[in-house]
Coordinates of C-alpha atoms in Angstrom, one line a residue:
X136 CA -7.8 -46.7 -27.4
X137 CA -7.5 -48.9 -24.3
X138 CA -10.3 -48.5 -21.7
X139 CA -9.8 -48.7 -18.0
X140 CA -12.5 -51.1 -17.0
X141 CA -11.8 -50.6 -13.3
X142 CA -12.9 -47.0 -13.4
X143 CA -16.4 -46.4 -12.2
X144 CA -18.7 -45.0 -15.0
X145 CA -20.0 -41.9 -13.4
X146 CA -20.3 -38.2 -14.0
X147 CA -17.0 -36.3 -14.3
X148 CA -18.2 -33.5 -12.1
X149 CA -20.3 -34.1 -9.0
X150 CA -21.6 -32.1 -6.0
X151 CA -21.5 -33.5 -2.5
X152 CA -25.0 -34.6 -1.6
X153 CA -24.4 -33.5 2.0
X154 CA -24.8 -29.9 0.9
X155 CA -28.5 -30.5 0.2
X156 CA -29.5 -32.9 3.1
X157 CA -31.2 -32.1 6.3
X158 CA -28.2 -33.3 8.2
X159 CA -26.2 -30.3 6.9
X160 CA -27.7 -27.5 9.0
X161 CA -25.3 -24.8 7.8
X162 CA -25.9 -23.0 4.6
X163 CA -23.2 -22.4 2.0
X164 CA -22.8 -18.8 3.2
X165 CA -22.4 -20.0 6.8
X166 CA -19.8 -22.5 5.7
X167 CA -17.9 -19.9 3.9
X168 CA -18.0 -17.5 6.9
X169 CA -16.8 -20.3 9.1
X170 CA -13.7 -20.6 6.9
X171 CA -13.0 -16.9 7.2
X172 CA -13.0 -15.8 10.9
X173 CA -11.7 -12.4 12.2
X174 CA -9.9 -11.8 8.9
X175 CA -8.1 -15.1 8.9
X176 CA -8.6 -18.4 7.2
X177 CA -9.0 -21.8 8.8
X178 CA -5.2 -22.4 8.5
X179 CA -4.4 -19.0 10.1
X180 CA -3.5 -17.4 6.8
X181 CA -4.5 -14.0 5.7
X182 CA -6.8 -13.9 2.6
X183 CA -3.9 -12.9 0.3
X184 CA -1.3 -15.1 1.9
X185 CA 0.3 -18.1 0.1
X186 CA 0.9 -21.5 1.6
X187 CA 4.5 -22.7 2.2
X188 CA 6.0 -24.4 -0.9
X189 CA 8.5 -27.3 -1.0
X190 CA 10.2 -28.1 -4.4
X191 CA 12.6 -30.9 -5.3
X192 CA 14.0 -32.1 -8.6
X193 CA 15.3 -35.5 -9.7
X194 CA 12.8 -37.5 -7.7
X195 CA 12.2 -40.0 -10.5
X196 CA 15.4 -41.7 -11.5
X197 CA 13.9 -43.2 -14.7
X198 CA 12.9 -39.8 -16.1
X199 CA 15.4 -37.3 -17.6
X200 CA 13.6 -34.5 -15.8
X201 CA 11.3 -34.7 -12.8
X202 CA 10.1 -32.6 -10.0
X203 CA 8.0 -32.8 -6.8
X204 CA 6.0 -30.0 -5.2
X205 CA 4.2 -29.6 -1.9
X206 CA 1.8 -26.7 -1.7
X207 CA 0.5 -27.0 1.9
X208 CA -1.1 -30.5 1.9
X209 CA -1.3 -30.6 -1.9
X210 CA 1.3 -33.0 -3.3
X211 CA 2.1 -33.4 -7.0
X212 CA 4.9 -35.3 -8.7
X213 CA 5.9 -34.8 -12.3
X214 CA 6.9 -38.2 -13.9
X215 CA 7.2 -39.6 -17.4
X216 CA 5.0 -42.6 -17.0
X217 CA 1.3 -42.4 -17.9
X218 CA -0.6 -44.3 -15.2
X219 CA -4.2 -44.4 -16.3
X220 CA -6.8 -43.3 -18.8
X221 CA -7.6 -39.6 -18.5
X222 CA -11.1 -38.4 -17.6
X223 CA -12.7 -35.1 -18.9
X224 CA -11.3 -33.0 -16.1
X225 CA -7.7 -34.3 -16.5
X226 CA -7.9 -33.7 -20.3
X227 CA -9.0 -30.1 -19.7
X228 CA -6.2 -29.5 -17.2
X229 CA -3.7 -31.2 -19.6
X230 CA -4.7 -28.7 -22.3
X231 CA -4.2 -25.8 -19.9
X232 CA -0.8 -27.0 -18.8
X233 CA 0.3 -27.5 -22.4
X234 CA -0.7 -23.9 -23.3
X235 CA 1.1 -22.6 -20.2
X236 CA 4.4 -24.4 -20.9
X237 CA 4.5 -23.9 -24.7
X238 CA 5.5 -20.2 -24.3
X239 CA 8.3 -21.0 -22.0
X240 CA 10.2 -23.5 -24.2
X241 CA 12.5 -22.4 -27.1
X242 CA 10.6 -24.5 -29.6
X243 CA 12.2 -22.8 -32.7
X244 CA 15.5 -24.6 -31.8
X245 CA 13.9 -28.0 -31.9
X246 CA 11.1 -28.1 -34.5
X247 CA 10.6 -31.9 -34.3
X248 CA 11.2 -32.1 -30.5
X249 CA 8.6 -33.7 -28.3
X250 CA 8.5 -33.7 -24.5
X251 CA 6.0 -35.8 -22.6
X252 CA 5.1 -34.5 -19.1
X253 CA 2.7 -36.3 -16.8
X254 CA 1.5 -34.9 -13.4
X255 CA 0.5 -37.3 -10.7
X256 CA -1.5 -35.7 -8.0
X257 CA -0.8 -37.6 -4.8
X258 CA -3.1 -35.5 -2.7
X259 CA -5.3 -32.6 -3.7
X260 CA -5.9 -30.0 -1.1
X261 CA -6.7 -27.2 -3.5
X262 CA -4.7 -25.4 -6.2
X263 CA -3.4 -28.6 -7.7
X264 CA -3.4 -27.2 -11.3
X265 CA -1.2 -24.3 -10.4
X266 CA 1.1 -26.5 -8.4
X267 CA 1.5 -28.9 -11.3
X268 CA 2.3 -26.1 -13.8
X269 CA 5.0 -24.7 -11.5
X270 CA 6.5 -28.1 -10.9
X271 CA 6.3 -28.9 -14.7
X272 CA 8.4 -25.8 -15.5
X273 CA 11.0 -26.9 -12.9
X274 CA 11.0 -30.5 -14.4
X275 CA 11.7 -29.0 -17.9
X276 CA 14.6 -27.0 -16.5
X277 CA 16.0 -30.1 -14.7
X278 CA 15.9 -32.0 -18.0
X279 CA 18.0 -29.3 -19.7
X280 CA 15.3 -28.1 -22.1
X281 CA 16.1 -24.6 -23.4
X282 CA 13.6 -22.2 -21.8
X283 CA 13.0 -18.4 -21.9
X284 CA 12.1 -18.3 -18.2
X285 CA 10.9 -20.4 -15.3
X286 CA 7.2 -20.4 -15.1
X287 CA 5.2 -20.0 -11.9
X288 CA 1.5 -20.4 -11.5
X289 CA -1.0 -19.3 -8.8
X290 CA -4.7 -19.8 -8.1
X291 CA -7.0 -17.1 -6.8
X292 CA -10.5 -17.8 -5.5
X293 CA -13.2 -15.2 -5.4
X294 CA -16.4 -15.3 -3.4
X295 CA -18.5 -12.1 -3.1
X296 CA -16.0 -9.4 -2.1
X297 CA -13.5 -11.8 -0.7
X298 CA -10.3 -12.8 -2.6
X299 CA -8.5 -15.9 -1.4
X300 CA -5.0 -16.5 -2.7
X301 CA -4.0 -20.2 -3.1
X302 CA -7.3 -21.6 -1.8
X303 CA -7.4 -25.0 -0.2
X304 CA -9.8 -27.7 -1.2
X305 CA -12.7 -26.5 1.0
X306 CA -12.2 -22.9 0.0
X307 CA -11.9 -23.8 -3.7
X308 CA -15.2 -25.8 -3.6
X309 CA -17.1 -22.9 -2.1
X310 CA -15.6 -20.4 -4.5
X311 CA -16.8 -22.4 -7.5
X312 CA -20.6 -22.0 -6.6
X313 CA -22.8 -19.1 -5.7
X314 CA -23.7 -18.9 -2.0
X315 CA -26.1 -15.9 -1.9
X316 CA -29.7 -15.7 -3.1
X317 CA -28.8 -13.0 -5.7
X318 CA -26.5 -15.2 -7.7
X319 CA -26.7 -13.0 -10.9
X320 CA -24.7 -10.2 -9.3
X321 CA -22.6 -12.4 -7.0
X322 CA -19.0 -12.8 -8.0
X323 CA -17.6 -16.3 -7.5
X324 CA -15.1 -18.3 -9.3
X325 CA -11.5 -19.6 -9.6
X326 CA -8.7 -17.9 -11.6
X327 CA -5.4 -19.6 -12.4
X328 CA -2.6 -17.4 -13.8
X329 CA 0.7 -18.7 -15.2
X330 CA 3.5 -16.1 -15.5
X331 CA 7.0 -15.5 -16.8
X332 CA 8.2 -13.0 -14.3
X333 CA 11.5 -12.1 -16.0
X334 CA 9.7 -11.0 -19.1
X335 CA 6.6 -9.9 -17.2
X336 CA 4.3 -12.0 -19.5
X337 CA 1.3 -14.1 -18.7
X338 CA 1.5 -17.4 -20.5
X339 CA -1.9 -18.7 -19.5
X340 CA -5.1 -17.3 -17.9
X341 CA -7.8 -19.7 -16.9
X342 CA -11.1 -18.6 -15.3
X343 CA -14.2 -20.4 -14.2
X344 CA -17.3 -19.1 -12.6
X345 CA -19.1 -15.7 -12.7
X346 CA -16.5 -12.9 -12.2
X347 CA -16.9 -9.3 -13.2
X348 CA -14.4 -7.5 -15.5
X349 CA -13.3 -5.2 -12.7
X350 CA -12.2 -8.2 -10.5
X351 CA -10.6 -9.9 -13.5
X352 CA -8.5 -6.8 -14.3
X353 CA -7.6 -6.4 -10.6
X354 CA -6.4 -10.0 -10.4
X355 CA -4.1 -9.4 -13.4
X356 CA -2.6 -6.3 -11.6
X357 CA -2.2 -8.2 -8.3
X358 CA -1.9 -11.9 -9.1

């Protein structure tokens, strides 16, 4: 396997050191409360309000099917060219995307058919995985691949008793870690749900963090 020698050999997952320095006078709880002020988020959205979406197909002329999505400041393009060696996080997201899309394609009609889809994240301002899954389904439809339904995906962040639909990068980072002293009973995490709305089926459910079963069931009822 070819190795990208230009890539810095470091850990796949890191935590900003500024969170633990004396220069950072605000605790994690204070930072989270600063993002949610008077029931509204930093971008004036309600907790369960989605960002504006822009979708476009046929953005890559060399590919049979391609799509581009803007989810707020998050920008993802689906192209056919593989640009670099994948790290551990990208491999994990690739597996999640594959499982999400497999149930949408009529694979029984083409038993030996293979489709390669590569997502290039131009800018990640949160919810990049759900944006890539939604755009990937649109790219498959643009390529003329037989599908049962168009797939849509959404990300939900949970922190304590607050639920944030379509979190941005700062909100997603704070939802992925406990911010209170009693972390054992503190709900926090990220949920990514991919759905086929015509058939009312969930094609993929991905969860990270410490989330109670009640909140998990509630997220399925109101994704």
